[in-house]
PDB file of C-alpha atoms and ligand atoms in Angstrom:
ATOM      1  CA  MET Z  18     101.637 -45.512 -38.882  1.00 46.00           C
ATOM      2  CA  SER Z  19      99.219 -43.001 -40.462  1.00 51.00           C
ATOM      3  CA  GLU Z  20      99.323 -39.460 -39.178  1.00 61.00           C
ATOM      4  CA  GLN Z  21      96.295 -38.444 -37.053  1.00 72.00           C
ATOM      5  CA  ARG Z  22      94.968 -35.181 -38.495  1.00 83.00           C
ATOM      6  CA  ILE Z  23      93.551 -32.440 -36.287  1.00 91.00           C
ATOM      7  CA  PRO Z  24      89.988 -31.842 -37.555  1.00 94.00           C
ATOM      8  CA  LEU Z  25      89.377 -28.387 -38.994  1.00 98.00           C
ATOM      9  CA  ALA Z  26      86.030 -26.720 -39.670  1.00 98.00           C
ATOM     10  CA  GLY Z  27      84.963 -23.143 -40.276  1.00 98.00           C
ATOM     11  CA  VAL Z  28      82.488 -20.733 -41.779  1.00 98.00           C
ATOM     12  CA  ILE Z  29      82.581 -19.350 -45.311  1.00 98.00           C
ATOM     13  CA  GLY Z  30      80.901 -16.065 -46.245  1.00 97.00           C
ATOM     14  CA  ASP Z  31      81.478 -12.557 -47.518  1.00 97.00           C
ATOM     15  CA  PRO Z  32      81.618 -10.510 -45.324  1.00 96.00           C
ATOM     16  CA  ILE Z  33      82.530 -12.833 -42.454  1.00 97.00           C
ATOM     17  CA  GLU Z  34      83.994 -10.692 -39.662  1.00 94.00           C
ATOM     18  CA  HIS Z  35      80.629 -10.327 -37.836  1.00 91.00           C
ATOM     19  CA  SER Z  36      79.894 -14.052 -37.763  1.00 94.00           C
ATOM     20  CA  LEU Z  37      79.315 -15.415 -34.258  1.00 96.00           C
ATOM     21  CA  SER Z  38      79.982 -19.001 -35.359  1.00 97.00           C
ATOM     22  CA  PRO Z  39      83.721 -18.981 -34.483  1.00 97.00           C
ATOM     23  CA  ARG Z  40      82.901 -18.015 -30.865  1.00 97.00           C
ATOM     24  CA  LEU Z  41      80.171 -20.604 -30.719  1.00 98.00           C
ATOM     25  CA  HIS Z  42      82.178 -23.547 -32.021  1.00 98.00           C
ATOM     26  CA  GLY Z  43      85.300 -22.298 -30.223  1.00 98.00           C
ATOM     27  CA  HIS Z  44      83.409 -22.511 -26.934  1.00 98.00           C
ATOM     28  CA  TRP Z  45      82.260 -26.078 -27.614  1.00 98.00           C
ATOM     29  CA  LEU Z  46      85.779 -27.154 -28.611  1.00 98.00           C
ATOM     30  CA  ARG Z  47      87.218 -25.724 -25.397  1.00 97.00           C
ATOM     31  CA  ALA Z  48      84.374 -26.865 -23.121  1.00 97.00           C
ATOM     32  CA  ASN Z  49      84.692 -30.435 -24.381  1.00 97.00           C
ATOM     33  CA  ALA Z  50      88.511 -30.431 -24.576  1.00 97.00           C
ATOM     34  CA  ILE Z  51      88.380 -31.404 -28.255  1.00 96.00           C
ATOM     35  CA  VAL Z  52      91.535 -30.991 -30.295  1.00 94.00           C
ATOM     36  CA  GLY Z  53      90.296 -29.143 -33.384  1.00 96.00           C
ATOM     37  CA  HIS Z  54      89.854 -25.674 -34.852  1.00 97.00           C
ATOM     38  CA  TYR Z  55      86.997 -23.592 -36.309  1.00 98.00           C
ATOM     39  CA  ILE Z  56      88.023 -20.747 -38.596  1.00 97.00           C
ATOM     40  CA  PRO Z  57      86.169 -17.809 -40.253  1.00 98.00           C
ATOM     41  CA  MET Z  58      86.980 -17.539 -43.976  1.00 98.00           C
ATOM     42  CA  ARG Z  59      86.067 -14.698 -46.296  1.00 98.00           C
ATOM     43  CA  VAL Z  60      85.545 -16.176 -49.750  1.00 98.00           C
ATOM     44  CA  VAL Z  61      84.306 -14.187 -52.756  1.00 98.00           C
ATOM     45  CA  ASN Z  62      81.790 -15.681 -55.198  1.00 96.00           C
ATOM     46  CA  GLY Z  63      84.273 -16.465 -57.934  1.00 96.00           C
ATOM     47  CA  ASP Z  64      86.484 -18.521 -55.592  1.00 98.00           C
ATOM     48  CA  LEU Z  65      83.733 -20.501 -53.860  1.00 98.00           C
ATOM     49  CA  GLU Z  66      83.925 -23.804 -55.729  1.00 97.00           C
ATOM     50  CA  HIS Z  67      87.714 -23.867 -55.836  1.00 97.00           C
ATOM     51  CA  VAL Z  68      87.955 -23.189 -52.091  1.00 97.00           C
ATOM     52  CA  ILE Z  69      85.339 -25.805 -51.201  1.00 97.00           C
ATOM     53  CA  ARG Z  70      87.076 -28.456 -53.307  1.00 96.00           C
ATOM     54  CA  THR Z  71      90.451 -27.609 -51.773  1.00 96.00           C
ATOM     55  CA  LEU Z  72      89.494 -27.497 -48.083  1.00 96.00           C
ATOM     56  CA  PRO Z  73      89.164 -31.288 -47.589  1.00 95.00           C
ATOM     57  CA  LYS Z  74      92.719 -31.710 -48.866  1.00 93.00           C
ATOM     58  CA  ALA Z  75      93.881 -29.322 -46.142  1.00 93.00           C
ATOM     59  CA  GLY Z  76      92.263 -31.314 -43.335  1.00 94.00           C
ATOM     60  CA  PHE Z  77      88.811 -29.726 -43.213  1.00 97.00           C
ATOM     61  CA  VAL Z  78      85.955 -32.028 -42.221  1.00 97.00           C
ATOM     62  CA  GLY Z  79      83.262 -29.496 -43.162  1.00 98.00           C
ATOM     63  CA  VAL Z  80      82.140 -25.889 -43.048  1.00 98.00           C
ATOM     64  CA  ASN Z  81      79.190 -23.689 -42.325  1.00 98.00           C
ATOM     65  CA  VAL Z  82      78.091 -21.498 -45.194  1.00 97.00           C
ATOM     66  CA  THR Z  83      76.566 -18.071 -44.830  1.00 96.00           C
ATOM     67  CA  ILE Z  84      75.549 -15.086 -47.007  1.00 93.00           C
ATOM     68  CA  PRO Z  85      75.993 -14.914 -50.020  1.00 95.00           C
ATOM     69  CA  HIS Z  86      76.851 -18.588 -50.653  1.00 97.00           C
ATOM     70  CA  LYS Z  87      73.961 -20.533 -49.089  1.00 96.00           C
ATOM     71  CA  GLU Z  88      72.207 -21.104 -52.429  1.00 96.00           C
ATOM     72  CA  SER Z  89      75.237 -21.610 -54.707  1.00 96.00           C
ATOM     73  CA  VAL Z  90      76.714 -24.415 -52.581  1.00 97.00           C
ATOM     74  CA  LEU Z  91      73.794 -26.639 -53.595  1.00 97.00           C
ATOM     75  CA  ARG Z  92      75.274 -26.798 -57.105  1.00 97.00           C
ATOM     76  CA  ILE Z  93      78.681 -27.816 -55.770  1.00 97.00           C
ATOM     77  CA  ALA Z  94      77.513 -30.524 -53.322  1.00 97.00           C
ATOM     78  CA  ASP Z  95      77.284 -34.184 -54.368  1.00 97.00           C
ATOM     79  CA  THR Z  96      74.430 -34.941 -51.963  1.00 97.00           C
ATOM     80  CA  VAL Z  97      71.800 -32.444 -50.841  1.00 98.00           C
ATOM     81  CA  THR Z  98      69.370 -33.371 -48.045  1.00 97.00           C
ATOM     82  CA  ASP Z  99      65.655 -33.168 -48.823  1.00 95.00           C
ATOM     83  CA  ARG Z 100      65.196 -30.269 -46.436  1.00 94.00           C
ATOM     84  CA  ALA Z 101      68.066 -28.261 -47.984  1.00 96.00           C
ATOM     85  CA  ALA Z 102      66.647 -28.917 -51.460  1.00 95.00           C
ATOM     86  CA  LEU Z 103      63.177 -27.846 -50.324  1.00 93.00           C
ATOM     87  CA  ILE Z 104      64.517 -24.679 -48.715  1.00 93.00           C
ATOM     88  CA  GLY Z 105      66.797 -23.985 -51.692  1.00 94.00           C
ATOM     89  CA  ALA Z 106      69.808 -23.256 -49.489  1.00 96.00           C
ATOM     90  CA  ALA Z 107      72.371 -25.030 -47.301  1.00 97.00           C
ATOM     91  CA  ASN Z 108      74.212 -23.793 -44.215  1.00 97.00           C
ATOM     92  CA  THR Z 109      76.224 -26.908 -43.310  1.00 98.00           C
ATOM     93  CA  LEU Z 110      78.628 -28.906 -45.487  1.00 98.00           C
ATOM     94  CA  ILE Z 111      80.193 -32.210 -44.507  1.00 98.00           C
ATOM     95  CA  PHE Z 112      83.299 -33.364 -46.357  1.00 97.00           C
ATOM     96  CA  ARG Z 113      83.161 -37.151 -46.392  1.00 95.00           C
ATOM     97  CA  PRO Z 114      86.221 -39.389 -46.281  1.00 92.00           C
ATOM     98  CA  ASP Z 115      85.325 -40.657 -49.804  1.00 92.00           C
ATOM     99  CA  GLY Z 116      85.689 -37.088 -51.116  1.00 91.00           C
ATOM    100  CA  LYS Z 117      81.953 -36.436 -51.520  1.00 95.00           C
ATOM    101  CA  ILE Z 118      80.392 -33.202 -50.290  1.00 97.00           C
ATOM    102  CA  TYR Z 119      77.128 -33.451 -48.365  1.00 98.00           C
ATOM    103  CA  ALA Z 120      74.955 -30.314 -47.917  1.00 98.00           C
ATOM    104  CA  ASP Z 121      72.284 -29.804 -45.264  1.00 98.00           C
ATOM    105  CA  ASN Z 122      70.171 -26.955 -43.955  1.00 97.00           C
ATOM    106  CA  THR Z 123      69.836 -26.910 -40.166  1.00 98.00           C
ATOM    107  CA  ASP Z 124      68.077 -23.530 -39.771  1.00 97.00           C
ATOM    108  CA  GLY Z 125      64.624 -25.083 -39.370  1.00 97.00           C
ATOM    109  CA  TYR Z 126      66.001 -27.627 -36.901  1.00 97.00           C
ATOM    110  CA  GLY Z 127      67.586 -24.757 -34.917  1.00 98.00           C
ATOM    111  CA  PHE Z 128      64.330 -22.827 -34.971  1.00 98.00           C
ATOM    112  CA  VAL Z 129      62.276 -25.752 -33.627  1.00 98.00           C
ATOM    113  CA  GLU Z 130      64.837 -26.841 -31.010  1.00 98.00           C
ATOM    114  CA  ASN Z 131      65.086 -23.260 -29.751  1.00 98.00           C
ATOM    115  CA  LEU Z 132      61.326 -23.134 -29.194  1.00 98.00           C
ATOM    116  CA  ARG Z 133      61.301 -26.593 -27.602  1.00 98.00           C
ATOM    117  CA  GLN Z 134      64.017 -25.530 -25.161  1.00 98.00           C
ATOM    118  CA  GLY Z 135      62.649 -22.029 -24.466  1.00 98.00           C
ATOM    119  CA  ALA Z 136      58.955 -22.981 -24.333  1.00 98.00           C
ATOM    120  CA  PRO Z 137      58.838 -26.648 -23.219  1.00 98.00           C
ATOM    121  CA  ASP Z 138      55.024 -26.785 -23.318  1.00 98.00           C
ATOM    122  CA  TRP Z 139      54.864 -25.465 -26.900  1.00 98.00           C
ATOM    123  CA  ALA Z 140      52.269 -27.499 -28.828  1.00 98.00           C
ATOM    124  CA  PRO Z 141      52.624 -26.274 -32.416  1.00 98.00           C
ATOM    125  CA  ASP Z 142      50.087 -28.751 -33.806  1.00 98.00           C
ATOM    126  CA  THR Z 143      47.230 -27.359 -31.720  1.00 98.00           C
ATOM    127  CA  GLY Z 144      46.573 -24.196 -33.746  1.00 98.00           C
ATOM    128  CA  PRO Z 145      47.723 -21.698 -36.355  1.00 98.00           C
ATOM    129  CA  THR Z 146      51.147 -20.080 -36.536  1.00 98.00           C
ATOM    130  CA  ALA Z 147      51.492 -16.460 -37.681  1.00 98.00           C
ATOM    131  CA  VAL Z 148      54.651 -15.842 -39.714  1.00 98.00           C
ATOM    132  CA  PHE Z 149      55.703 -12.274 -40.483  1.00 98.00           C
ATOM    133  CA  GLY Z 150      58.002 -12.142 -43.519  1.00 98.00           C
ATOM    134  CA  ALA Z 151      58.649 -14.413 -46.503  1.00 97.00           C
ATOM    135  CA  GLY Z 152      62.369 -13.868 -47.177  1.00 93.00           C
ATOM    136  CA  GLY Z 153      65.187 -16.421 -47.189  1.00 89.00           C
ATOM    137  CA  ALA Z 154      64.915 -17.368 -43.513  1.00 93.00           C
ATOM    138  CA  ALA Z 155      61.127 -17.788 -43.741  1.00 96.00           C
ATOM    139  CA  ARG Z 156      61.517 -20.718 -46.160  1.00 95.00           C
ATOM    140  CA  ALA Z 157      63.307 -22.786 -43.516  1.00 95.00           C
ATOM    141  CA  ILE Z 158      60.799 -21.753 -40.860  1.00 97.00           C
ATOM    142  CA  VAL Z 159      57.786 -22.676 -42.994  1.00 97.00           C
ATOM    143  CA  ALA Z 160      59.317 -26.054 -43.920  1.00 96.00           C
ATOM    144  CA  SER Z 161      59.981 -26.863 -40.256  1.00 96.00           C
ATOM    145  CA  LEU Z 162      56.508 -25.734 -39.140  1.00 98.00           C
ATOM    146  CA  ILE Z 163      54.983 -28.138 -41.658  1.00 96.00           C
ATOM    147  CA  GLU Z 164      57.270 -30.880 -40.346  1.00 95.00           C
ATOM    148  CA  VAL Z 165      56.100 -30.390 -36.736  1.00 97.00           C
ATOM    149  CA  GLY Z 166      52.456 -30.574 -37.806  1.00 97.00           C
ATOM    150  CA  VAL Z 167      51.239 -26.967 -37.657  1.00 98.00           C
ATOM    151  CA  PRO Z 168      47.716 -27.170 -39.130  1.00 98.00           C
ATOM    152  CA  GLU Z 169      47.634 -23.634 -40.592  1.00 98.00           C
ATOM    153  CA  ILE Z 170      50.508 -21.280 -41.384  1.00 98.00           C
ATOM    154  CA  ARG Z 171      49.448 -17.677 -41.796  1.00 98.00           C
ATOM    155  CA  LEU Z 172      51.998 -15.791 -43.840  1.00 98.00           C
ATOM    156  CA  SER Z 173      52.341 -12.108 -44.619  1.00 98.00           C
ATOM    157  CA  ASN Z 174      55.074 -10.189 -46.378  1.00 98.00           C
ATOM    158  CA  ARG Z 175      55.485  -6.577 -47.478  1.00 98.00           C
ATOM    159  CA  THR Z 176      56.071  -7.876 -51.011  1.00 98.00           C
ATOM    160  CA  ARG Z 177      53.068 -10.165 -51.304  1.00 98.00           C
ATOM    161  CA  ALA Z 178      54.423 -12.070 -54.319  1.00 98.00           C
ATOM    162  CA  ARG Z 179      57.088 -13.721 -52.124  1.00 97.00           C
ATOM    163  CA  ALA Z 180      54.419 -15.020 -49.733  1.00 98.00           C
ATOM    164  CA  ASP Z 181      52.301 -16.239 -52.672  1.00 98.00           C
ATOM    165  CA  ALA Z 182      55.354 -18.044 -54.066  1.00 97.00           C
ATOM    166  CA  LEU Z 183      55.822 -19.894 -50.755  1.00 97.00           C
ATOM    167  CA  ARG Z 184      52.169 -20.860 -50.773  1.00 97.00           C
ATOM    168  CA  ALA Z 185      52.481 -22.194 -54.315  1.00 97.00           C
ATOM    169  CA  GLU Z 186      55.436 -24.287 -53.218  1.00 94.00           C
ATOM    170  CA  PHE Z 187      54.391 -25.440 -49.755  1.00 95.00           C
ATOM    171  CA  GLY Z 188      50.666 -25.884 -50.399  1.00 95.00           C
ATOM    172  CA  PRO Z 189      47.254 -25.028 -48.998  1.00 95.00           C
ATOM    173  CA  ARG Z 190      48.263 -25.227 -45.346  1.00 97.00           C
ATOM    174  CA  ILE Z 191      49.635 -21.732 -45.987  1.00 98.00           C
ATOM    175  CA  LYS Z 192      47.187 -18.819 -45.883  1.00 98.00           C
ATOM    176  CA  VAL Z 193      48.549 -15.575 -47.255  1.00 98.00           C
ATOM    177  CA  PHE Z 194      47.481 -12.301 -45.637  1.00 98.00           C
ATOM    178  CA  ASP Z 195      48.049  -8.907 -47.211  1.00 98.00           C
ATOM    179  CA  TRP Z 196      50.751  -6.920 -45.335  1.00 98.00           C
ATOM    180  CA  THR Z 197      48.128  -4.274 -44.445  1.00 97.00           C
ATOM    181  CA  GLN Z 198      46.125  -7.067 -42.757  1.00 98.00           C
ATOM    182  CA  ALA Z 199      49.100  -8.786 -41.102  1.00 98.00           C
ATOM    183  CA  ALA Z 200      47.869  -7.982 -37.574  1.00 98.00           C
ATOM    184  CA  ASN Z 201      44.839 -10.247 -38.175  1.00 98.00           C
ATOM    185  CA  MET Z 202      47.111 -13.284 -38.398  1.00 98.00           C
ATOM    186  CA  LEU Z 203      47.445 -13.225 -34.602  1.00 98.00           C
ATOM    187  CA  ASP Z 204      43.769 -13.900 -34.023  1.00 98.00           C
ATOM    188  CA  GLY Z 205      43.634 -17.307 -32.309  1.00 97.00           C
ATOM    189  CA  ALA Z 206      47.257 -18.152 -33.186  1.00 98.00           C
ATOM    190  CA  VAL Z 207      49.228 -20.557 -30.950  1.00 98.00           C
ATOM    191  CA  THR Z 208      52.615 -19.360 -32.220  1.00 98.00           C
ATOM    192  CA  ALA Z 209      53.916 -16.106 -33.762  1.00 98.00           C
ATOM    193  CA  VAL Z 210      57.245 -15.590 -35.506  1.00 98.00           C
ATOM    194  CA  ASN Z 211      58.976 -12.515 -36.881  1.00 98.00           C
ATOM    195  CA  THR Z 212      61.193 -13.581 -39.776  1.00 98.00           C
ATOM    196  CA  THR Z 213      61.581 -10.064 -41.197  1.00 97.00           C
ATOM    197  CA  SER Z 214      64.651  -7.965 -40.493  1.00 96.00           C
ATOM    198  CA  LEU Z 215      62.423  -5.283 -38.932  1.00 97.00           C
ATOM    199  CA  GLY Z 216      63.559  -4.359 -35.440  1.00 96.00           C
ATOM    200  CA  MET Z 217      67.182  -5.289 -36.100  1.00 95.00           C
ATOM    201  CA  VAL Z 218      69.849  -2.710 -35.227  1.00 95.00           C
ATOM    202  CA  GLY Z 219      70.100  -0.336 -38.199  1.00 95.00           C
ATOM    203  CA  LYS Z 220      66.764  -1.468 -39.747  1.00 95.00           C
ATOM    204  CA  PRO Z 221      63.305   0.130 -39.475  1.00 95.00           C
ATOM    205  CA  ASP Z 222      61.095  -0.672 -36.484  1.00 93.00           C
ATOM    206  CA  PHE Z 223      58.449  -3.404 -36.547  1.00 95.00           C
ATOM    207  CA  ARG Z 224      55.244  -1.360 -36.902  1.00 93.00           C
ATOM    208  CA  VAL Z 225      52.476  -3.906 -37.424  1.00 96.00           C
ATOM    209  CA  PRO Z 226      49.992  -3.532 -34.508  1.00 96.00           C
ATOM    210  CA  LEU Z 227      50.490  -6.378 -32.051  1.00 97.00           C
ATOM    211  CA  ASP Z 228      47.388  -6.168 -29.861  1.00 96.00           C
ATOM    212  CA  GLY Z 229      46.470  -9.688 -31.040  1.00 97.00           C
ATOM    213  CA  PHE Z 230      49.139 -11.142 -28.750  1.00 98.00           C
ATOM    214  CA  LYS Z 231      47.362 -13.162 -26.053  1.00 97.00           C
ATOM    215  CA  PRO Z 232      48.578 -14.822 -22.820  1.00 98.00           C
ATOM    216  CA  GLY Z 233      50.140 -18.220 -23.442  1.00 97.00           C
ATOM    217  CA  MET Z 234      50.951 -17.625 -27.119  1.00 98.00           C
ATOM    218  CA  VAL Z 235      54.526 -18.702 -27.946  1.00 98.00           C
ATOM    219  CA  VAL Z 236      56.319 -15.816 -29.662  1.00 98.00           C
ATOM    220  CA  THR Z 237      59.787 -15.707 -31.182  1.00 98.00           C
ATOM    221  CA  ASP Z 238      61.818 -13.261 -33.237  1.00 98.00           C
ATOM    222  CA  LEU Z 239      64.605 -14.327 -35.598  1.00 97.00           C
ATOM    223  CA  VAL Z 240      66.288 -10.971 -35.010  1.00 96.00           C
ATOM    224  CA  TYR Z 241      68.823 -11.269 -32.173  1.00 95.00           C
ATOM    225  CA  THR Z 242      70.541  -7.883 -32.367  1.00 94.00           C
ATOM    226  CA  PRO Z 243      69.114  -6.586 -30.078  1.00 95.00           C
ATOM    227  CA  LEU Z 244      68.222  -9.676 -28.068  1.00 96.00           C
ATOM    228  CA  ARG Z 245      65.048  -8.111 -26.732  1.00 96.00           C
ATOM    229  CA  THR Z 246      63.164  -6.625 -29.704  1.00 97.00           C
ATOM    230  CA  HIS Z 247      60.020  -4.521 -29.698  1.00 97.00           C
ATOM    231  CA  PHE Z 248      58.189  -7.617 -31.051  1.00 98.00           C
ATOM    232  CA  LEU Z 249      59.256  -9.667 -28.006  1.00 98.00           C
ATOM    233  CA  ASP Z 250      58.663  -6.801 -25.551  1.00 97.00           C
ATOM    234  CA  GLU Z 251      55.077  -6.403 -26.765  1.00 98.00           C
ATOM    235  CA  ALA Z 252      54.577 -10.163 -26.470  1.00 98.00           C
ATOM    236  CA  ASP Z 253      55.988 -10.182 -22.933  1.00 98.00           C
ATOM    237  CA  ASN Z 254      53.665  -7.338 -21.953  1.00 98.00           C
ATOM    238  CA  ALA Z 255      50.702  -9.336 -23.244  1.00 98.00           C
ATOM    239  CA  GLY Z 256      51.637 -12.411 -21.172  1.00 98.00           C
ATOM    240  CA  CYS Z 257      53.031 -14.491 -24.053  1.00 98.00           C
ATOM    241  CA  ILE Z 258      55.896 -16.975 -23.689  1.00 98.00           C
ATOM    242  CA  THR Z 259      58.809 -15.383 -25.537  1.00 98.00           C
ATOM    243  CA  VAL Z 260      61.950 -16.979 -26.949  1.00 98.00           C
ATOM    244  CA  ASP Z 261      64.726 -14.846 -28.424  1.00 97.00           C
ATOM    245  CA  GLY Z 262      66.407 -15.513 -31.766  1.00 97.00           C
ATOM    246  CA  LEU Z 263      69.928 -16.147 -30.479  1.00 97.00           C
ATOM    247  CA  GLY Z 264      68.955 -19.669 -29.469  1.00 97.00           C
ATOM    248  CA  MET Z 265      68.091 -20.517 -33.081  1.00 97.00           C
ATOM    249  CA  LEU Z 266      71.618 -19.592 -34.116  1.00 97.00           C
ATOM    250  CA  LEU Z 267      73.046 -21.738 -31.315  1.00 98.00           C
ATOM    251  CA  HIS Z 268      70.858 -24.777 -32.008  1.00 98.00           C
ATOM    252  CA  GLN Z 269      71.362 -24.740 -35.795  1.00 98.00           C
ATOM    253  CA  ALA Z 270      75.074 -25.271 -35.126  1.00 98.00           C
ATOM    254  CA  VAL Z 271      74.607 -28.530 -33.186  1.00 98.00           C
ATOM    255  CA  PRO Z 272      74.286 -31.031 -36.093  1.00 98.00           C
ATOM    256  CA  GLY Z 273      77.388 -29.686 -37.878  1.00 98.00           C
ATOM    257  CA  PHE Z 274      79.553 -29.778 -34.754  1.00 98.00           C
ATOM    258  CA  GLU Z 275      78.406 -33.304 -33.984  1.00 98.00           C
ATOM    259  CA  ARG Z 276      79.266 -34.562 -37.492  1.00 97.00           C
ATOM    260  CA  TRP Z 277      82.640 -32.791 -37.654  1.00 97.00           C
ATOM    261  CA  PHE Z 278      83.966 -33.323 -34.141  1.00 97.00           C
ATOM    262  CA  GLY Z 279      82.170 -36.528 -33.096  1.00 96.00           C
ATOM    263  CA  MET Z 280      80.221 -35.389 -30.052  1.00 96.00           C
ATOM    264  CA  ARG Z 281      76.832 -33.748 -29.597  1.00 98.00           C
ATOM    265  CA  PRO Z 282      77.337 -30.374 -27.865  1.00 98.00           C
ATOM    266  CA  VAL Z 283      74.843 -28.743 -25.512  1.00 98.00           C
ATOM    267  CA  VAL Z 284      73.186 -25.349 -25.836  1.00 98.00           C
ATOM    268  CA  ASP Z 285      73.346 -23.831 -22.376  1.00 97.00           C
ATOM    269  CA  ASP Z 286      73.886 -20.547 -20.608  1.00 97.00           C
ATOM    270  CA  ALA Z 287      77.663 -20.843 -20.758  1.00 97.00           C
ATOM    271  CA  LEU Z 288      77.428 -21.015 -24.556  1.00 98.00           C
ATOM    272  CA  ARG Z 289      75.162 -17.952 -24.690  1.00 97.00           C
ATOM    273  CA  GLN Z 290      77.604 -16.020 -22.511  1.00 96.00           C
ATOM    274  CA  ALA Z 291      80.560 -17.100 -24.661  1.00 96.00           C
ATOM    275  CA  VAL Z 292      78.780 -15.934 -27.816  1.00 96.00           C
ATOM    276  CA  LEU Z 293      77.517 -12.663 -26.315  1.00 94.00           C
ATOM    277  CA  GLY Z 294      80.643 -11.922 -24.291  1.00 88.00           C
ATOM    278  CA  PRO Z 295      83.103  -9.116 -24.976  1.00 80.00           C
TER     279      PRO Z 295
HETATM  280  P1  LIG L 307      65.881 -11.525 -46.401  1.00 56.05           P
HETATM  281  O1  LIG L 307      65.813 -12.739 -47.266  1.00 56.05           O
HETATM  282  O2  LIG L 307      66.569 -10.302 -46.873  1.00 56.05           O
HETATM  283  O3  LIG L 307      64.357 -11.131 -46.019  1.00 56.05           O
HETATM  284  C1  LIG L 307      64.078  -9.953 -45.312  1.00 56.05           C
HETATM  285  C2  LIG L 307      62.624  -9.960 -44.901  1.00 56.05           C
HETATM  286  O4  LIG L 307      62.347  -8.746 -44.178  1.00 56.05           O
HETATM  287  C3  LIG L 307      61.649  -9.991 -46.075  1.00 56.05           C
HETATM  288  O5  LIG L 307      60.465 -10.645 -45.647  1.00 56.05           O
HETATM  289  C4  LIG L 307      61.413  -8.494 -46.285  1.00 56.05           C
HETATM  290  O6  LIG L 307      60.223  -8.185 -46.988  1.00 56.05           O
HETATM  291  C5  LIG L 307      61.312  -8.019 -44.855  1.00 56.05           C
HETATM  292  N1  LIG L 307      61.540  -6.578 -44.763  1.00 56.05           N
HETATM  293  C6  LIG L 307      62.715  -5.926 -44.885  1.00 56.05           C
HETATM  294  N2  LIG L 307      62.518  -4.582 -44.755  1.00 56.05           N
HETATM  295  C7  LIG L 307      61.188  -4.412 -44.550  1.00 56.05           C
HETATM  296  C8  LIG L 307      60.370  -3.276 -44.337  1.00 56.05           C
HETATM  297  N3  LIG L 307      60.886  -2.031 -44.306  1.00 56.05           N
HETATM  298  N4  LIG L 307      59.036  -3.456 -44.131  1.00 56.05           N
HETATM  299  C9  LIG L 307      58.503  -4.717 -44.156  1.00 56.05           C
HETATM  300  N5  LIG L 307      59.232  -5.836 -44.364  1.00 56.05           N
HETATM  301  C10 LIG L 307      60.562  -5.686 -44.545  1.00 56.05           C
HETATM  302  O7  LIG L 307      66.562 -11.867 -44.992  1.00 56.05           O
HETATM  303  P2  LIG L 307      66.542 -13.262 -44.202  1.00 56.05           P
HETATM  304  O8  LIG L 307      67.762 -14.011 -44.524  1.00 56.05           O
HETATM  305  O9  LIG L 307      65.213 -13.890 -44.408  1.00 56.05           O
HETATM  306  O10 LIG L 307      66.708 -12.770 -42.694  1.00 56.05           O
HETATM  307  C11 LIG L 307      65.650 -12.098 -42.018  1.00 56.05           C
HETATM  308  C12 LIG L 307      66.052 -11.815 -40.567  1.00 56.05           C
HETATM  309  O11 LIG L 307      66.231 -13.039 -39.873  1.00 56.05           O
HETATM  310  C13 LIG L 307      67.387 -11.073 -40.435  1.00 56.05           C
HETATM  311  O12 LIG L 307      67.261 -10.135 -39.393  1.00 56.05           O
HETATM  312  C14 LIG L 307      68.374 -12.158 -40.059  1.00 56.05           C
HETATM  313  O13 LIG L 307      69.460 -11.667 -39.299  1.00 56.05           O
HETATM  314  C15 LIG L 307      67.491 -13.054 -39.213  1.00 56.05           C
HETATM  315  N6  LIG L 307      67.953 -14.448 -39.166  1.00 56.05           N
HETATM  316  C16 LIG L 307      68.195 -14.979 -37.940  1.00 56.05           C
HETATM  317  C17 LIG L 307      68.595 -16.289 -37.831  1.00 56.05           C
HETATM  318  C18 LIG L 307      68.821 -16.868 -36.460  1.00 56.05           C
HETATM  319  O14 LIG L 307      69.520 -17.894 -36.349  1.00 56.05           O
HETATM  320  N7  LIG L 307      68.253 -16.285 -35.416  1.00 56.05           N
HETATM  321  C19 LIG L 307      68.758 -17.085 -38.977  1.00 56.05           C
HETATM  322  C20 LIG L 307      68.493 -16.510 -40.230  1.00 56.05           C
HETATM  323  C21 LIG L 307      68.079 -15.188 -40.302  1.00 56.05           C
HETATM  324  P3  LIG L 307      60.286  -7.959 -48.592  1.00 56.05           P
HETATM  325  O15 LIG L 307      60.257  -9.319 -49.196  1.00 56.05           O
HETATM  326  O16 LIG L 307      59.082  -7.160 -48.887  1.00 56.05           O
HETATM  327  O17 LIG L 307      61.559  -7.211 -48.883  1.00 56.05           O
END
């Protein structure tokens, strides 16, 4: 009789001690009485490939990947999904029984599902989206906005060249605004997103004027420390529908958990409390 292995998954990064993923997956394992474990692993650059090739032999069914390895894992994987290739980074690896490594990027999925849950009437295809920032996270956001049919994506970044590069890659649906003109992106927008790190604990404040926020606009911030940012407070004050960034982190974890542990987990208040708790 073959031995039934307990499925193991985890998150690889450097540093890793601040990752919320172990709490998140730990909650789902407990809440669903699944026999399995999810482990944080600090792995330095030079060890990445060796560790990834060894983990399946130790009973791992997959891992999440975070900074600084999200780009380099694409070179190690045998199969890369179209969306991970387009974004140029992966956050979820699945170790297949045949020994092949499959890499996906679920950040854009998490972003969209978070808005669908937090703003059920969100109709992204009915008007422009304003995107502040063109860093690593913005690539996944832009790709997912195109996927859900946003007709015009207005993009502005302090370093304009990064926004221009995204336009060159993602096409004419993207309109680049100079950072000094970023406030104008809000004019008539249906959705607004902060993908910069501005407003995060320890980072500078978000200082772009936000008087273009209008009632009914759906506004989200990728920053989730703090949960309520200045960007979201201003949007609330203007009567917008606001959705915080923690939900994106929670939703992006769903596809990985489902593939590794065989059941689709739910994102609910109990999960938020488990992740935020002491
Ligand atoms: P990144 O690649 O380092 O990009 C940082 C972005 O912030 C760039 O657009 C950068 O502009 C801008 N920025 C930084 N300092 C600035 C300043 N003083 N003035 C104007 N712009 C400034 O980081 P990332 O991976 O995209 O992450 C961005 C944020 O999203 C982080 O806070 C991260 O924690 C959060 N995030 C959240 C989730 C989630 O699940 N909620 C997922 C991914 C990321 P330049 O190009 O000019 O430097």
